[in-house]
PDB file of C-alpha atoms in Angstrom:
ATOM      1  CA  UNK A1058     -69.170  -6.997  57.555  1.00 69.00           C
ATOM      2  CA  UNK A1059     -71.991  -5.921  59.695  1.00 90.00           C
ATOM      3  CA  UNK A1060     -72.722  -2.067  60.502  1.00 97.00           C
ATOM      4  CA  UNK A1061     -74.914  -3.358  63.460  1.00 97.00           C
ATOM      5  CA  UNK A1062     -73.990  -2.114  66.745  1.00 97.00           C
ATOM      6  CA  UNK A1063     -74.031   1.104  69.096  1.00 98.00           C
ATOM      7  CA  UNK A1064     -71.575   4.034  68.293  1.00 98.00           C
ATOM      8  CA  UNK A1065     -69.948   7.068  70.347  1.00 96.00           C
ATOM      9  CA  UNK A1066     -69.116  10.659  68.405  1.00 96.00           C
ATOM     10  CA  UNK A1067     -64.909  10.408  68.930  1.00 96.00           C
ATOM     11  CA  UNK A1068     -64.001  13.558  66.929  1.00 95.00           C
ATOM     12  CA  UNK A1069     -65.683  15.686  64.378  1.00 94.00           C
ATOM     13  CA  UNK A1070     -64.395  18.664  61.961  1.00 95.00           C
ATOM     14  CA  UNK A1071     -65.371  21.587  60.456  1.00 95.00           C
ATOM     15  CA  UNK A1072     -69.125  21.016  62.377  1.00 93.00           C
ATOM     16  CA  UNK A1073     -69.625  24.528  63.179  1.00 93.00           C
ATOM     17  CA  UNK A1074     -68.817  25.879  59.041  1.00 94.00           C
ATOM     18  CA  UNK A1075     -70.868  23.021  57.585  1.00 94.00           C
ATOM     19  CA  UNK A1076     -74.241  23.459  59.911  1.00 91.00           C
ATOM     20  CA  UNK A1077     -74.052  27.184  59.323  1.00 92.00           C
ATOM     21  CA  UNK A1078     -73.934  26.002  55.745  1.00 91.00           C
ATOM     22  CA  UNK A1079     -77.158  23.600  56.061  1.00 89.00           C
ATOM     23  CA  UNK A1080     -79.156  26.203  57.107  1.00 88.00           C
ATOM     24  CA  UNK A1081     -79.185  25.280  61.022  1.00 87.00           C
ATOM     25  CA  UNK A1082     -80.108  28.175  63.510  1.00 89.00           C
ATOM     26  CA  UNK A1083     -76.764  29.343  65.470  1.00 91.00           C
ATOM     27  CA  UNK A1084     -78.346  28.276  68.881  1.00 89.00           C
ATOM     28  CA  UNK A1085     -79.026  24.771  67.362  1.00 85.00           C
ATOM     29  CA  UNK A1086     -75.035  24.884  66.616  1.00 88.00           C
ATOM     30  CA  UNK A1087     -73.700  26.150  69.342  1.00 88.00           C
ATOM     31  CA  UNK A1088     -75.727  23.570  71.967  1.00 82.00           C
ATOM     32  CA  UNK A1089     -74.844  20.646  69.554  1.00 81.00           C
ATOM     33  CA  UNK A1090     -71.015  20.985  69.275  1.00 82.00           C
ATOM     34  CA  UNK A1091     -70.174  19.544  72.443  1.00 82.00           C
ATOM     35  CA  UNK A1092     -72.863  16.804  72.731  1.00 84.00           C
ATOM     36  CA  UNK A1093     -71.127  12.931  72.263  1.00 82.00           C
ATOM     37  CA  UNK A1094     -73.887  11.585  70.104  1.00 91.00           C
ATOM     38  CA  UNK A1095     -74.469   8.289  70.039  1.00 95.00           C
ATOM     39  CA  UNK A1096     -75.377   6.438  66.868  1.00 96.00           C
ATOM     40  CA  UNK A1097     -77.705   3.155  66.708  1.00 97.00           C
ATOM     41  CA  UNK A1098     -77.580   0.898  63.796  1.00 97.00           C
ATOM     42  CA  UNK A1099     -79.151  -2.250  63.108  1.00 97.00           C
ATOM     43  CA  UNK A1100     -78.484  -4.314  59.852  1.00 97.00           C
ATOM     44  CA  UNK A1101     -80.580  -6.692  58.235  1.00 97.00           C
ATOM     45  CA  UNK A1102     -78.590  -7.973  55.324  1.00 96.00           C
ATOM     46  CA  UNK A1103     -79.899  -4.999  52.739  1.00 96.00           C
ATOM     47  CA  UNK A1104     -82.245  -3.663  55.272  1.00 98.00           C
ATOM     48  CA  UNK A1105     -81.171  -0.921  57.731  1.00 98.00           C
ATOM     49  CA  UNK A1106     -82.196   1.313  60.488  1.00 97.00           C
ATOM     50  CA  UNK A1107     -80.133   4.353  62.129  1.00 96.00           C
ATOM     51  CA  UNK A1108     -81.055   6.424  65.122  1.00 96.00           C
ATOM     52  CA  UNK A1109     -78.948   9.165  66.159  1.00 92.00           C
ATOM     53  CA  UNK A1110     -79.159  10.850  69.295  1.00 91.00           C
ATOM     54  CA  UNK A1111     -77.636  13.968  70.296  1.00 85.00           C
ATOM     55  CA  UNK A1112     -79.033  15.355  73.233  1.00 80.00           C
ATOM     56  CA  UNK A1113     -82.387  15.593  72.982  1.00 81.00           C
ATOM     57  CA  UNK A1114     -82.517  15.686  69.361  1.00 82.00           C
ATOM     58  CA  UNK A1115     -83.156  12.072  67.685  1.00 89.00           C
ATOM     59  CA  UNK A1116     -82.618  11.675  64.001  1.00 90.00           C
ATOM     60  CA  UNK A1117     -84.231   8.127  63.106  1.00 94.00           C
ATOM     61  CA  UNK A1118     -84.014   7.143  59.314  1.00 95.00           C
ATOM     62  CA  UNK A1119     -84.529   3.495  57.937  1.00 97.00           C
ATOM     63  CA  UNK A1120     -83.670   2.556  53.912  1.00 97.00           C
ATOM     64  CA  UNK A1121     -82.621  -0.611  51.855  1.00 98.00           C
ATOM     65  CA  UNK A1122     -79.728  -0.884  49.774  1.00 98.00           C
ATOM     66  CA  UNK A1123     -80.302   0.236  46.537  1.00 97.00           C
ATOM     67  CA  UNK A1124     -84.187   1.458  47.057  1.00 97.00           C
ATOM     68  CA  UNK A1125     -85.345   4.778  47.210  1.00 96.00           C
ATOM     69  CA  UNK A1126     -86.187   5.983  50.627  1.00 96.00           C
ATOM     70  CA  UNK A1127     -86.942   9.239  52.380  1.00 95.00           C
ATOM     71  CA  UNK A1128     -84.533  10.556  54.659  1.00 93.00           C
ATOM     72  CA  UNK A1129     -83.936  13.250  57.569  1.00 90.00           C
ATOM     73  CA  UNK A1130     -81.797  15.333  57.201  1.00 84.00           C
ATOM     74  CA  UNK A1131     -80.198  17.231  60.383  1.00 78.00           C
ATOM     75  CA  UNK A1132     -82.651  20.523  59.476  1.00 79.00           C
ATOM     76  CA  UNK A1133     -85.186  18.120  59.804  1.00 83.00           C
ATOM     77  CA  UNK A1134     -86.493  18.630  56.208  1.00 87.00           C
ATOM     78  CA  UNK A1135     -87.219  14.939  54.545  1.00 91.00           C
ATOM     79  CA  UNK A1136     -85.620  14.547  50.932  1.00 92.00           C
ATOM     80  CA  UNK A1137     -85.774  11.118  49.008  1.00 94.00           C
ATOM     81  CA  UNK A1138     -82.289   9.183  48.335  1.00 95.00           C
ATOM     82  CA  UNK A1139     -80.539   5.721  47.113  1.00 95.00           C
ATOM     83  CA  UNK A1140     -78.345   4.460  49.300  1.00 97.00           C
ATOM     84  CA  UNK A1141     -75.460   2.453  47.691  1.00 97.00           C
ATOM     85  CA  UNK A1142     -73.274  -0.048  49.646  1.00 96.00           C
ATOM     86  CA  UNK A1143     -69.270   0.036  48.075  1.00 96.00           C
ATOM     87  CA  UNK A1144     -67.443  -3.296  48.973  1.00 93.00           C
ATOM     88  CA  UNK A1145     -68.614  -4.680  51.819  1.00 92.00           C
ATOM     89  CA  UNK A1146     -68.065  -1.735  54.312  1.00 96.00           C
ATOM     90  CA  UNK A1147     -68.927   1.615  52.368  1.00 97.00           C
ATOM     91  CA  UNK A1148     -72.595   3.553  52.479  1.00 97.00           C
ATOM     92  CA  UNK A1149     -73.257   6.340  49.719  1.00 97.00           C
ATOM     93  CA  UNK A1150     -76.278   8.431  50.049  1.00 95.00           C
ATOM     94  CA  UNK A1151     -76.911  10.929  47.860  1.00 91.00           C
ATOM     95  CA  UNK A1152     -79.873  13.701  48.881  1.00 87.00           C
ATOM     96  CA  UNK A1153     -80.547  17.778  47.776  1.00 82.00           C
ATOM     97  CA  UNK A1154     -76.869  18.506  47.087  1.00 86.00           C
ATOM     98  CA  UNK A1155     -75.108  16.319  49.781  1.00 91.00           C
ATOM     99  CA  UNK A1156     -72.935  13.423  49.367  1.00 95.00           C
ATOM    100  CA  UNK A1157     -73.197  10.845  52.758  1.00 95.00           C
ATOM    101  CA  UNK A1158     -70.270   8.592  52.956  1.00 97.00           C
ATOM    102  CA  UNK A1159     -70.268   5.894  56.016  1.00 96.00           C
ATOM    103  CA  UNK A1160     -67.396   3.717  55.994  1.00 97.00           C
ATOM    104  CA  UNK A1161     -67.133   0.961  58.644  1.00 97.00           C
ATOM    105  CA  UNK A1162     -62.974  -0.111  59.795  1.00 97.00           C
ATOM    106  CA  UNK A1163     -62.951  -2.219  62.396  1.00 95.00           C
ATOM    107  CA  UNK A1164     -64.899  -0.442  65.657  1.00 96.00           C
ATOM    108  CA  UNK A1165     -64.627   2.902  64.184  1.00 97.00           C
ATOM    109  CA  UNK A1166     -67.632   4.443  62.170  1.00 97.00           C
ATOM    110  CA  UNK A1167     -66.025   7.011  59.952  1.00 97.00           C
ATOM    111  CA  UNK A1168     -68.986   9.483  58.453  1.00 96.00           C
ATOM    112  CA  UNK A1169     -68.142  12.273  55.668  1.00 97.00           C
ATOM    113  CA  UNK A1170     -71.002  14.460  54.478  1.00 94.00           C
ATOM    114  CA  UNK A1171     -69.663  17.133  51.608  1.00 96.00           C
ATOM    115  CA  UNK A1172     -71.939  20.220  50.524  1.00 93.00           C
ATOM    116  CA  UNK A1173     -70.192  21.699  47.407  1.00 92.00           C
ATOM    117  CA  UNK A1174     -66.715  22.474  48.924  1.00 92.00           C
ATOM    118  CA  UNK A1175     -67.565  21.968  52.475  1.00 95.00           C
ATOM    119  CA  UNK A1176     -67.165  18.879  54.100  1.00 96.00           C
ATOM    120  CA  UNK A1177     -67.810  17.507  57.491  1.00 95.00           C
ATOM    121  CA  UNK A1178     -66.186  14.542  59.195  1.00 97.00           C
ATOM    122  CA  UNK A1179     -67.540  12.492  62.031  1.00 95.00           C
ATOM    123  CA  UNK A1180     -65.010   9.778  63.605  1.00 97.00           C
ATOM    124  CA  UNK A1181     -67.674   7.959  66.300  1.00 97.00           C
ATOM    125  CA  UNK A1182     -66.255   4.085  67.857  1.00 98.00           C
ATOM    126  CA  UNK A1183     -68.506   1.031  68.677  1.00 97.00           C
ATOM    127  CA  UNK A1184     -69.340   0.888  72.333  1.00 96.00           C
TER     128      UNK A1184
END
């Protein structure tokens, strides 16, 4: 199954808890809440690269299953990571205390980032 394609931010949860948590300013928070972010990813059998845009903020990280990369993270600090692919539709990143989960069903892009108890869900849909 291929992640490439073009995704819209459907529905998120607990955004506001979970940023405070990540260290993000409250300004930064309260001006990204409402912004439909759009997601860009492009898939090159192990190879990948993601953009996301929200607003005028554009988070742009590229990595290959399995290899470590360096990541972005939404504070814009860079951390190294492996990402894992799960069965043919899961990505697991682990980076500085966070656990990234993509899973891919159909159109719908389901991501779940935990930090210790916390954890944020992001429900976006191919466009």
């Amino acid at each position: 199954m291929s992640f490439t394609g073009k995704y819209e931010l459907q529905s998120q949860e607990n955004f506001e808890p979970f940023m405070k948590a990540m260290g993000l300013p409250e300004d930064q928070i309260q001006k990204g809440k409402d912004i439909k972010s759009i997601s860009e990813i492009v898939q090159d059998g192990k190879k990948f690269k993601v953009t996301v845009t929200t607003g005028s903020k554009v988070l742009h990280n590229e990595f290959t299953i399995g290899e470590e990369c360096e990541m972005e993270l939404l504070t814009g600090e860079k951390v190294k990571a492996i990402v894992q692919m799960e069965g043919n539709n899961k990505l697991v990143a682990k980076l500085k205390g966070l656990t990234s989960v993509t899973e891919l069903n159909g159109d719908i892009i389901t991501n779940t980032l935990t930090l210790g108890d916390l954890t944020y869900k992001r429900i976006s849909k191919r466009i």
